[in-house]
Coordinates of C-alpha atoms in Angstrom, one line a residue:
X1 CA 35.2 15.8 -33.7
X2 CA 37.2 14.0 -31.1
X3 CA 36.2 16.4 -28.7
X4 CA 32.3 15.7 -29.0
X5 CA 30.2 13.0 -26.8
X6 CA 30.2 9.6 -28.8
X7 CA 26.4 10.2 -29.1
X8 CA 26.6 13.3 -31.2
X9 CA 29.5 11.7 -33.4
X10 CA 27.3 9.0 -34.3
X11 CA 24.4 11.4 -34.9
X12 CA 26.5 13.6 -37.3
X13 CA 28.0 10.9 -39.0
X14 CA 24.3 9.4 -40.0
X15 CA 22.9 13.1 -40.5
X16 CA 26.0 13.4 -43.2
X17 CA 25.7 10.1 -44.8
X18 CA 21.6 10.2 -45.0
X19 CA 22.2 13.6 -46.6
X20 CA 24.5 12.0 -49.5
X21 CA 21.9 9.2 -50.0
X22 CA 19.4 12.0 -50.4
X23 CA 21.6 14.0 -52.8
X24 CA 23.0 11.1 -54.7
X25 CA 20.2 10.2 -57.2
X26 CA 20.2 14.3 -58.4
X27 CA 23.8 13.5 -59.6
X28 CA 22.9 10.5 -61.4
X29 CA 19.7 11.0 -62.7
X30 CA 19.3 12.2 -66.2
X31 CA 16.3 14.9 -65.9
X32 CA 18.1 17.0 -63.2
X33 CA 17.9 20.6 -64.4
X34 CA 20.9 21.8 -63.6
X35 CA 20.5 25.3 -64.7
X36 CA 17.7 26.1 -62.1
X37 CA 20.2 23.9 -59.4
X38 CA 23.0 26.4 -60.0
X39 CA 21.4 29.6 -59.9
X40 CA 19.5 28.8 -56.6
X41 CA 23.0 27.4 -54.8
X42 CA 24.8 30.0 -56.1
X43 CA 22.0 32.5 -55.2
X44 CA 21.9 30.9 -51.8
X45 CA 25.6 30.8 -51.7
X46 CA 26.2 34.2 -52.2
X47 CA 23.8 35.2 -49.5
X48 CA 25.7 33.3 -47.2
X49 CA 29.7 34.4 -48.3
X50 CA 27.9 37.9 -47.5
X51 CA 26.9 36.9 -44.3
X52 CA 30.1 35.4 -43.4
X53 CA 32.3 38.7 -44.3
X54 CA 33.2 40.8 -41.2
X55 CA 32.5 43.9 -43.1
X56 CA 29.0 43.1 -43.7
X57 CA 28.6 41.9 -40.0
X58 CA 25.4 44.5 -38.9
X59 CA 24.2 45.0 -42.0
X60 CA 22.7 41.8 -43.4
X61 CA 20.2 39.2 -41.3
X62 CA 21.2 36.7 -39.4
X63 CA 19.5 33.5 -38.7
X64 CA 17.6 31.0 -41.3
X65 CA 15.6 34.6 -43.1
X66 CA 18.8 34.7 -45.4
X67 CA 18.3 31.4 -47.0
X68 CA 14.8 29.8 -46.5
X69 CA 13.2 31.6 -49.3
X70 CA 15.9 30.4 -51.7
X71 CA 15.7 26.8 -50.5
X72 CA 12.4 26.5 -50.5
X73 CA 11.6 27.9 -53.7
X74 CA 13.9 25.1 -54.6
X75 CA 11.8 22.4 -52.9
X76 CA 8.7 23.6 -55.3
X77 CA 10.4 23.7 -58.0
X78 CA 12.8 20.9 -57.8
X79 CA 12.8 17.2 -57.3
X80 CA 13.6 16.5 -54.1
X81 CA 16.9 15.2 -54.7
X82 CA 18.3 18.6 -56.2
X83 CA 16.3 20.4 -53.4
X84 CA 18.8 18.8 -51.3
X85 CA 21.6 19.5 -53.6
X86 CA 20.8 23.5 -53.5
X87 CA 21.3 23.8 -49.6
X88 CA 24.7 22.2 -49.4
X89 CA 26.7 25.2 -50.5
X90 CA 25.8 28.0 -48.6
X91 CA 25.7 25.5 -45.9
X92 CA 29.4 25.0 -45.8
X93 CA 30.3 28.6 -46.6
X94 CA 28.2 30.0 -43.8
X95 CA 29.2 31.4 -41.0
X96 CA 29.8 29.1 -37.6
X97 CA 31.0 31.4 -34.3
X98 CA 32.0 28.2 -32.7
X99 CA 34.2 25.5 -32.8
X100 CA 34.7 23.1 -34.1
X101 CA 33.6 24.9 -37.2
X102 CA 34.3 22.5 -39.8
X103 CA 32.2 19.7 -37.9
X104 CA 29.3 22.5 -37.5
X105 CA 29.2 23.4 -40.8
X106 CA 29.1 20.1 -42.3
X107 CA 26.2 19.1 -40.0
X108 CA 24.3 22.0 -41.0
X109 CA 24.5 20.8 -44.5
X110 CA 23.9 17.5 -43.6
X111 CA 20.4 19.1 -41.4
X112 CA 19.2 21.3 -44.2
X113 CA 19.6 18.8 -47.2
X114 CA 17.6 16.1 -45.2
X115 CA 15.1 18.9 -44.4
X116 CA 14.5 20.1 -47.7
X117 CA 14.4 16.2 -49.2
X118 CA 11.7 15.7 -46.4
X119 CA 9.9 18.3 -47.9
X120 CA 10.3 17.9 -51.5
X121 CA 9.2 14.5 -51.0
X122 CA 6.2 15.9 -48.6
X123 CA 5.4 18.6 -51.7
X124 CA 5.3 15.7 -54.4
X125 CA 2.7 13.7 -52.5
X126 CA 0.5 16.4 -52.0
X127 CA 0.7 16.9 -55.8
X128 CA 2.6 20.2 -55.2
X129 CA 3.9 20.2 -58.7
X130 CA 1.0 19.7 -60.7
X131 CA -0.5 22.7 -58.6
X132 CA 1.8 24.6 -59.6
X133 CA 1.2 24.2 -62.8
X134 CA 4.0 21.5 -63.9
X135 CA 6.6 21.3 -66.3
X136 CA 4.4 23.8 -68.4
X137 CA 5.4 27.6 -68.1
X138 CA 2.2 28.7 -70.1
X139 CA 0.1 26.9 -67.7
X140 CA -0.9 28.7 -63.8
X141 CA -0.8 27.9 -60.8
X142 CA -4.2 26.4 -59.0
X143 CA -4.5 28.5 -56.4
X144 CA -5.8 28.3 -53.7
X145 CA -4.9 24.8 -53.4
X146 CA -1.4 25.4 -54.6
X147 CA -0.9 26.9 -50.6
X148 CA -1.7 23.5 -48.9
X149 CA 1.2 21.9 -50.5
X150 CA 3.3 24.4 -49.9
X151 CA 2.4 25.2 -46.1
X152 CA 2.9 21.4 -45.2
X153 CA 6.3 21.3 -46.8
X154 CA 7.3 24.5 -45.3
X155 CA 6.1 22.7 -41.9
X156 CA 8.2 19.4 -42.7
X157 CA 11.1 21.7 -43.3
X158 CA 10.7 22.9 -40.2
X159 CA 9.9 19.6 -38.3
X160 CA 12.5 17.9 -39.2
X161 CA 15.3 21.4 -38.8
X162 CA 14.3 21.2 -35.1
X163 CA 14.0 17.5 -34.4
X164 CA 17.3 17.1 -35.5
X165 CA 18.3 20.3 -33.5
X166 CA 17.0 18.4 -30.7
X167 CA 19.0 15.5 -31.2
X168 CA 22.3 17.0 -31.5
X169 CA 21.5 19.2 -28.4
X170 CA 20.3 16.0 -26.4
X171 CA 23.4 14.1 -27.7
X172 CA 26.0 16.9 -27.5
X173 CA 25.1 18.3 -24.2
X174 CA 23.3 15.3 -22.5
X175 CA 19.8 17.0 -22.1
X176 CA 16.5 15.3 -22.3
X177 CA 15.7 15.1 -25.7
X178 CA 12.0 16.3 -24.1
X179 CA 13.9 19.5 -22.7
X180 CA 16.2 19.8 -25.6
X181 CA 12.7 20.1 -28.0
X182 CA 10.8 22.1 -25.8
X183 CA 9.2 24.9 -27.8
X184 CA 11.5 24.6 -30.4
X185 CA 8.6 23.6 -33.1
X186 CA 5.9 26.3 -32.3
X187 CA 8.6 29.5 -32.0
X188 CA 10.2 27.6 -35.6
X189 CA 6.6 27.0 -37.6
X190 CA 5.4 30.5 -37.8
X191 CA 8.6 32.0 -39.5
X192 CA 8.9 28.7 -41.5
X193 CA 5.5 29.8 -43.1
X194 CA 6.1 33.2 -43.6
X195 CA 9.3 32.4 -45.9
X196 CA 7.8 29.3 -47.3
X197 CA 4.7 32.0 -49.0
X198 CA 8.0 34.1 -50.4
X199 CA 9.6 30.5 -51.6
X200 CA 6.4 29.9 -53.4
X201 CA 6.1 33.3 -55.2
X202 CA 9.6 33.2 -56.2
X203 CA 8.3 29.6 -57.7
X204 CA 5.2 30.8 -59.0
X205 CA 7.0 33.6 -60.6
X206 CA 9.8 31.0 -61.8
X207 CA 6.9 29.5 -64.0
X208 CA 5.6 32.7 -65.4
X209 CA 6.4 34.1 -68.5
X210 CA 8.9 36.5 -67.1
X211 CA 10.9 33.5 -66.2
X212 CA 13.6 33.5 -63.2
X213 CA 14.7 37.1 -63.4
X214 CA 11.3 38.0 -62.1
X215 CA 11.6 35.3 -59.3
X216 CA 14.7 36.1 -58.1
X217 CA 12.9 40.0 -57.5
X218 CA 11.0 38.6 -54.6
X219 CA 14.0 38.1 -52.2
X220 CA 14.5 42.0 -52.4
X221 CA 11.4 42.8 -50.6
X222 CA 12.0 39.5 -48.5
X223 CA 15.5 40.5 -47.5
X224 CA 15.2 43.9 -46.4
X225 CA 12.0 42.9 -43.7
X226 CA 14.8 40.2 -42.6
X227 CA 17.0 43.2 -42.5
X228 CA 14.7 45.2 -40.9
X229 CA 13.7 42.3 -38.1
X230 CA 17.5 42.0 -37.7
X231 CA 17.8 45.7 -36.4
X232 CA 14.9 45.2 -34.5
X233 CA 16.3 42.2 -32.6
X234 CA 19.8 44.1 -31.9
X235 CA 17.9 47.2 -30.3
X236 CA 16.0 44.5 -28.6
X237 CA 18.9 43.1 -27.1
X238 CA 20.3 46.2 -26.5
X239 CA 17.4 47.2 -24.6
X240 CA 17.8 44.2 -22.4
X241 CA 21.5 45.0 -22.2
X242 CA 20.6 48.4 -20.5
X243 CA 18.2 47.0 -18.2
X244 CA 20.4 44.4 -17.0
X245 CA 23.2 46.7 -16.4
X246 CA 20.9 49.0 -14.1
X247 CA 20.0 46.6 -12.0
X248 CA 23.4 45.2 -11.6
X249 CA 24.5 48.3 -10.1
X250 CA 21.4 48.4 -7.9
X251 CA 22.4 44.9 -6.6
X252 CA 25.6 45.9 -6.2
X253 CA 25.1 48.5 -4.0
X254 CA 22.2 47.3 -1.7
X255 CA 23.4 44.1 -1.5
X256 CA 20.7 42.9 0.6
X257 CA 17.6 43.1 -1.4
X258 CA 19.6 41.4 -4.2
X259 CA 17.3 39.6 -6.9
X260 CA 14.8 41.5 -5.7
X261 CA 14.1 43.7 -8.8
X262 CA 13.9 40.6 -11.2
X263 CA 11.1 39.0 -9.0
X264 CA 9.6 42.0 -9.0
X265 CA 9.5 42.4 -12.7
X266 CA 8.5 38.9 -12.8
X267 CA 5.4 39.5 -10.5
X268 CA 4.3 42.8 -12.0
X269 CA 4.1 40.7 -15.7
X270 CA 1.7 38.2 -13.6
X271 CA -0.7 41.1 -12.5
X272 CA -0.6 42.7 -16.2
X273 CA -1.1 39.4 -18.1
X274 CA -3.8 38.7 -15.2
X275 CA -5.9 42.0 -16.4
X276 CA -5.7 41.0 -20.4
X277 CA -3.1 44.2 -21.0
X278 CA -1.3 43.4 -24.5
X279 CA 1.8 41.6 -25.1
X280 CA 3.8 45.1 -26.0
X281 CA 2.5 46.7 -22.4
X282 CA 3.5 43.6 -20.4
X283 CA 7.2 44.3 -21.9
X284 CA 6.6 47.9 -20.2
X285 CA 5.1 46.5 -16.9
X286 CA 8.3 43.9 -16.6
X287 CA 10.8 47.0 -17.2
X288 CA 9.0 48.9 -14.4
X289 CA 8.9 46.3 -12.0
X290 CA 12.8 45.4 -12.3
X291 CA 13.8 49.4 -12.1
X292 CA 11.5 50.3 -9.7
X293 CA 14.5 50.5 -7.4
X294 CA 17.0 52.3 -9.6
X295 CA 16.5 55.6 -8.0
X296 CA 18.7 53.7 -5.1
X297 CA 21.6 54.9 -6.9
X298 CA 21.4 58.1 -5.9
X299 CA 21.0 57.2 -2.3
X300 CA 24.6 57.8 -0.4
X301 CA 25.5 54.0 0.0
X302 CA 26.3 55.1 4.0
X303 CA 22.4 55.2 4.2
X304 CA 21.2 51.6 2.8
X305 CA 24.4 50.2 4.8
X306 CA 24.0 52.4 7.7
X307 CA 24.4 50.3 11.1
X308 CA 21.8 52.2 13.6
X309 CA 18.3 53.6 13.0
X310 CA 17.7 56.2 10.4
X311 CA 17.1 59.8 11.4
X312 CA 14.2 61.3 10.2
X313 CA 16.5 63.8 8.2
X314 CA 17.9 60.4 6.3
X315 CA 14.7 58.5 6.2
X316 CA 13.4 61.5 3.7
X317 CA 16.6 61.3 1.6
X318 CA 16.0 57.4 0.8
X319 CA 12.6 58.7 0.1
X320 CA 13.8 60.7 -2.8
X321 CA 14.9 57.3 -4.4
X322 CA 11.3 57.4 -6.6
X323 CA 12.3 60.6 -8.1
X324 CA 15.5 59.9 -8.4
X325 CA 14.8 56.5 -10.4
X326 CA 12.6 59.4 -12.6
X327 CA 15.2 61.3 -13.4
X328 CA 17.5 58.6 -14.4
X329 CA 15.3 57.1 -16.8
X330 CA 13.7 59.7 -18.3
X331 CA 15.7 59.7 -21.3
X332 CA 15.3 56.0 -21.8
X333 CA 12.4 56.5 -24.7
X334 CA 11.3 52.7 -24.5
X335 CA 10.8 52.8 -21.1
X336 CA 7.3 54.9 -22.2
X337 CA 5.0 54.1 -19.3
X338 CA 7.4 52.4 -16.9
X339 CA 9.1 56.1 -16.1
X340 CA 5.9 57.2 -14.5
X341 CA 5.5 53.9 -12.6
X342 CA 9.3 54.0 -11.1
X343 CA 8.0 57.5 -10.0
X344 CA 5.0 56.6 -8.2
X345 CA 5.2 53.2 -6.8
X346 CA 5.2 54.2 -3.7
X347 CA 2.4 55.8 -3.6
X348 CA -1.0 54.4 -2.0
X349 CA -4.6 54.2 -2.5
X350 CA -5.7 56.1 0.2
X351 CA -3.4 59.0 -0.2
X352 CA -0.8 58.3 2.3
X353 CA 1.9 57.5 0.0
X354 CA 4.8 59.2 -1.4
X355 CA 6.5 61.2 -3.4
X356 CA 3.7 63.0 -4.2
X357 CA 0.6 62.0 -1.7
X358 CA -1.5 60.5 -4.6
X359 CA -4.9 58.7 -4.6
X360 CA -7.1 56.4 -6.2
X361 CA -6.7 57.1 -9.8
X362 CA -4.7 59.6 -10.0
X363 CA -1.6 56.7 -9.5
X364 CA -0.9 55.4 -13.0
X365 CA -2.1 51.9 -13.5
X366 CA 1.5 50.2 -13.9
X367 CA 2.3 52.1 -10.9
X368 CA -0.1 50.4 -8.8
X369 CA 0.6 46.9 -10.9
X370 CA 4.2 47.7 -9.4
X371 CA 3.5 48.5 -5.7
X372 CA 2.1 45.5 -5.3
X373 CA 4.3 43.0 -6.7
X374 CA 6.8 45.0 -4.9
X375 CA 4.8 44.2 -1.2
X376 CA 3.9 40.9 -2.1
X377 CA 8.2 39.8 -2.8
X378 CA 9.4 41.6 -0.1
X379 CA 7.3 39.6 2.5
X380 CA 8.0 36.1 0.8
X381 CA 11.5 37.1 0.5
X382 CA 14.0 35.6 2.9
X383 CA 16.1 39.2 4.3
X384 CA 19.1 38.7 6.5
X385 CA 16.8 40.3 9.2
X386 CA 13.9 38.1 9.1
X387 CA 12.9 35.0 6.7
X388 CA 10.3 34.5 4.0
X389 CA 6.4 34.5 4.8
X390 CA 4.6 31.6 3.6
X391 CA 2.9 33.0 -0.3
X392 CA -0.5 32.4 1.7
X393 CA 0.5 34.8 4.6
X394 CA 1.8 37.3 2.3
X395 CA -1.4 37.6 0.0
X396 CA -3.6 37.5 3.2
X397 CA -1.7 40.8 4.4
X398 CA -2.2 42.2 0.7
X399 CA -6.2 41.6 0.8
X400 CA -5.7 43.4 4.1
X401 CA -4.5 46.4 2.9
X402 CA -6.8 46.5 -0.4
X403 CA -8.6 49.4 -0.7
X404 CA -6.6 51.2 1.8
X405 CA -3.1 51.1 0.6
X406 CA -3.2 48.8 -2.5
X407 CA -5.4 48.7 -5.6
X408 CA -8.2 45.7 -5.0
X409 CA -8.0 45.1 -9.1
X410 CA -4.3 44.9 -8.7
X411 CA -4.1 42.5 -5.7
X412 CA -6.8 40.4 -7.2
X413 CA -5.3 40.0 -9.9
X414 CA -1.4 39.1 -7.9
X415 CA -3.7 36.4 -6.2
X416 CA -5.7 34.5 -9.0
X417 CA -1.8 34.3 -11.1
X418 CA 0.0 33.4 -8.1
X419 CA -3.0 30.8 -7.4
X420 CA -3.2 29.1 -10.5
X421 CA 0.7 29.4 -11.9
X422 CA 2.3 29.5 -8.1
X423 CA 4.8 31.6 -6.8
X424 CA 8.7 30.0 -7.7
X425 CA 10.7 32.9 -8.8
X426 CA 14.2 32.0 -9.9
X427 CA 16.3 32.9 -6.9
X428 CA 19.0 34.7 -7.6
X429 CA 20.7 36.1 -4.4
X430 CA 18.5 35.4 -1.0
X431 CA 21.6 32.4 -0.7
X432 CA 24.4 35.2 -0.2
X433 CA 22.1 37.1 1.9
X434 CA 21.3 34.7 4.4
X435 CA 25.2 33.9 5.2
X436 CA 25.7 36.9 6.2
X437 CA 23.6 36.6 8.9
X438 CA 21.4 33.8 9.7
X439 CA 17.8 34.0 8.9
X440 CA 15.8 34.3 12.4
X441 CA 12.2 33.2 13.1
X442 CA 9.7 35.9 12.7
X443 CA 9.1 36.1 16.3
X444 CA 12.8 36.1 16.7
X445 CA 14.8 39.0 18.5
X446 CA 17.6 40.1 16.1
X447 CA 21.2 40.3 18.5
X448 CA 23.7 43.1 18.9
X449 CA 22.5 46.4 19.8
X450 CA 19.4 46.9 17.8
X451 CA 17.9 46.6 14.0
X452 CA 20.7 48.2 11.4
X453 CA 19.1 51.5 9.4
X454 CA 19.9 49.9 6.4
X455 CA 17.4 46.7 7.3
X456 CA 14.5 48.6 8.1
X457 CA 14.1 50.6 5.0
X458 CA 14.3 47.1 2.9
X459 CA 11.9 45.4 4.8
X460 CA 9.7 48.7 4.1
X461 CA 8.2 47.2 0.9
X462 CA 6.0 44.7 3.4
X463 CA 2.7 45.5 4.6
X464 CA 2.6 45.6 8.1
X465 CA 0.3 42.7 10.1
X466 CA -2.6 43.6 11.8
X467 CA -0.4 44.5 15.3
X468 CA -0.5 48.1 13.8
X469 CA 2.5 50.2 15.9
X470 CA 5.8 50.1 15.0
X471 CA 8.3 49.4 18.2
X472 CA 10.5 52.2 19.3
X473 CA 14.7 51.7 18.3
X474 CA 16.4 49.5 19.5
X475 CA 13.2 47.1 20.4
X476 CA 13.0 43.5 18.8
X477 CA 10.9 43.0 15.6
X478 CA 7.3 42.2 16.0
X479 CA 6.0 38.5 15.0
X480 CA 4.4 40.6 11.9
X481 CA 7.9 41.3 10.6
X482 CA 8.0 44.7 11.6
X483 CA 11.3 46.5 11.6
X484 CA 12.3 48.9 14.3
X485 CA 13.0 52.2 14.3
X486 CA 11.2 52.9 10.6
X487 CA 9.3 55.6 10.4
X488 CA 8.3 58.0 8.0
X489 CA 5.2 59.4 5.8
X490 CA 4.7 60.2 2.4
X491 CA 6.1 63.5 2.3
X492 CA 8.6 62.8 5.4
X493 CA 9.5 60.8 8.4
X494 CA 7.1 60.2 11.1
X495 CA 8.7 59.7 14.9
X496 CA 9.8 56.4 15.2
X497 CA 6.3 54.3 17.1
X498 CA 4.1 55.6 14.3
X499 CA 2.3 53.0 12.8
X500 CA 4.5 52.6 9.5
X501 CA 1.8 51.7 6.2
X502 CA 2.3 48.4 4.6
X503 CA 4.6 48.7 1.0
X504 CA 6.5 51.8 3.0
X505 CA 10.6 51.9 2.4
X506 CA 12.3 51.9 -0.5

């Protein structure tokens, strides 16, 4: 306790001795029914011991699904006093990873007795009780009024869980308390809802003739979908896990376009929430655009470090990094469409792409959704060889090139995001980059004896400006941010002074 800010000590201290007041009259009143009281904390209890027992660890839900149903059914069926009585219990048995645990536990106590006194006292006013058909078992509930009482508790349970989440977070870590209740309400209500309808069957069941054995059935059906949402959050995360851990390695070795993969992912969401494609498909969009690059593992690290130009022999193997990225996902089944965009975004509109030379169409759609969040970062990207184009240069180039190199649907879409939500990526490594060797202007000659092999090929991604040829090795980089010595076509390098097509490289 000594160890918290003063602020959150004081908060704690309050939140614990409001919860007593709240408790206090169930303990001394003389119509508290204890019998429904005990099997609810005990039930809710029990549910927690379970959680908290290493053995169980996978196998049960985490989170508030273990306990709001039971709690809430007591706020329906309780006065608001025992409500609050029923959620101290599991409270202080559950589980707390961090310390100090005996401080956490008692504020969640203290936090879930004042919630569910809120909302008892919110039920009562909105003659919950009476619609629920009162202290008579032979009477029904009035349905569907009976749901208005019991959806605005559930949301006072909720409102008042988070603000004083908000508090303790503002207090304890010195945030805002705007920034430490951002969102917190509206990702909070919905599941509050959901298991306030399972509290109120368990209630309505309660008052049937089948009594509480009856009620106490509805947390079967209710625990195994918080089972089952449990399992689904863990692949989730290990989903996330496997992602993350690609692209580490990919920034690891080609140290140079580090960060790039996340902005690209970032982008590529933009264009896909831009054309109205579902929530599930922008997942698959952002997993293409941050692998796009994985095939670079494959790619002998002597090639993206190599000081020199690239041979034509060389420029095809980093070429092969599409197929290689293929190959190394293709197992990954919830990749689904992003495999066949890692494969083909390089490919271009017109034909000239690569691996496979093809056009229009016949690209996938996330393919093309990729290739151009992947042009449109590399120019506004600050390199070691050249620094960041301004956004509006960058998606003047990309209109350029629509129709001939990039889908017009695609970099419409990249514009009207980028125009109304702007372009601020979180920047991740462009600061390690540039001190290893200064940014230059764009018109600026790079020093030493000509552009690195390794550059070129990462400043490939950009479109070229409208000054068409490339310069021959060894030359200085063209205001348009052209790198020397790049050549190469779709199915192999071109001699070096061909005009190189914009998104070209790696």
């Amino acid at each position: 306790m000594r160890a918290l800010p003063p602020g959150a000590r004081v908060l704690i201290l309050c939140a614990l001795f409001g919860a007593a007041l709240c408790a206090a009259p169930a303990l001394t009143a003389a119509g508290t029914p204890w019998p429904a009281v005990a099997v609810l904390a005990t039930l809710y209890l029990c549910v927690e011991l379970v959680r908290a027992c290493r053995t169980f660890d996978a196998r049960v839900p985490q989170g508030l699904g273990a306990f709001l149903p039971v709690v809430l059914a007591a706020v329906f069926l309780l006065p608001p006093a025992a409500a609050a009585l029923v959620a101290v219990p599991g409270a202080l048995a559950g589980r707390v990873e961090q310390r100090p645990a005996g401080v956490r536990r008692g504020w969640h106590a203290a936090q879930q007795a004042l919630a569910a006194w809120a909302a008892g006292h919110t039920y009562a006013v909105l003659r919950g009780p009476a619609a629920l058909g009162g202290a008579d078992p032979g009477q029904g509930p009035h349905f569907p009024y009976v749901l208005l009482p019991a959806a605005v508790a559930a949301a006072a349970f909720c409102l008042v869980l988070t603000a004083l989440d908000g508090l303790v977070l503002a207090a304890a870590e010195r945030r805002p308390v705007r920034a430490a209740w951002r969102g917190l309400v509206f990702r909070a209500l919905v599941p509050f809802w959901v298991h306030g309808l399972a509290g109120l069957m368990m209630a309505v069941l309660w008052h049937s003739p089948y009594g509480a054995p009856a009620a106490l059935l509805v947390l079967l059906p209710m625990y195994i979908s918080c089972w089952v949402f449990a399992q689904y959050q863990q692949e989730r995360a290990a989903h996330q896990a496997t992602i993350r851990a690609l692209v580490q390695a990919v920034d690891i070795k080609d140290r140079y376009t580090r960060g790039h993969s996340e902005r690209v992912g970032q982008a590529s969401a933009m264009i896909a929430r831009e054309l109205g494609m579902p929530e599930e498909r922008l997942e698959v969009v952002r997993f293409a655009g941050i692998l796009h690059d994985v095939g670079k593992l494959g790619v002998p690290t002597r090639l993206l470090r190599k000081d020199g130009p690239l041979t034509p022999d060389e420029r095809r193997v980093i070429e092969l990094h599409p197929e290689y990225g293929h190959e190394m996902v293709r197992g990954i089944g919830f990749l689904g469409e992003a495999r066949a965009a890692i494969l083909h975004h390089h490919e271009r509109v017109d034909g000239s792409g690569y691996p496979y030379g093809l056009t229009g169409d016949q690209i996938p759609e996330l393919a093309r959704v990729v290739a151009v969040a992947d042009a449109f970062d590399a120019m506004t990207s600050t390199r070691c060889y050249s620094r960041a184009r301004p956004v509006a240069t960058a998606v003047a180039e990309l209109r350029r090139c629509a129709g001939a190199h990039f889908d017009p649907v695609m970099v419409g879409a990249l514009v009207r995001a980028v125009e109304r939500e702007g372009w601020n990526p979180a920047v991740t490594s462009d600061e390690d980059t540039v001190s290893v060797a200064a940014p230059r202007a764009a018109d600026g000659p790079r020093s030493g004896d000509g552009p690195r092999a390794g550059d070129g090929p990462r400043a490939a991604e950009e479109p070229v400006a409208a000054d068409g040829p490339v310069p021959g090795p060894g030359t200085a980089t063209t205001p348009g941010g052209l790198v020397p010595g790049q050549g190469g076509s779709g199915a192999g390098a071109r001699a070096a002074g061909a005009p190189r097509r914009p998104g070209e490289g790696r």
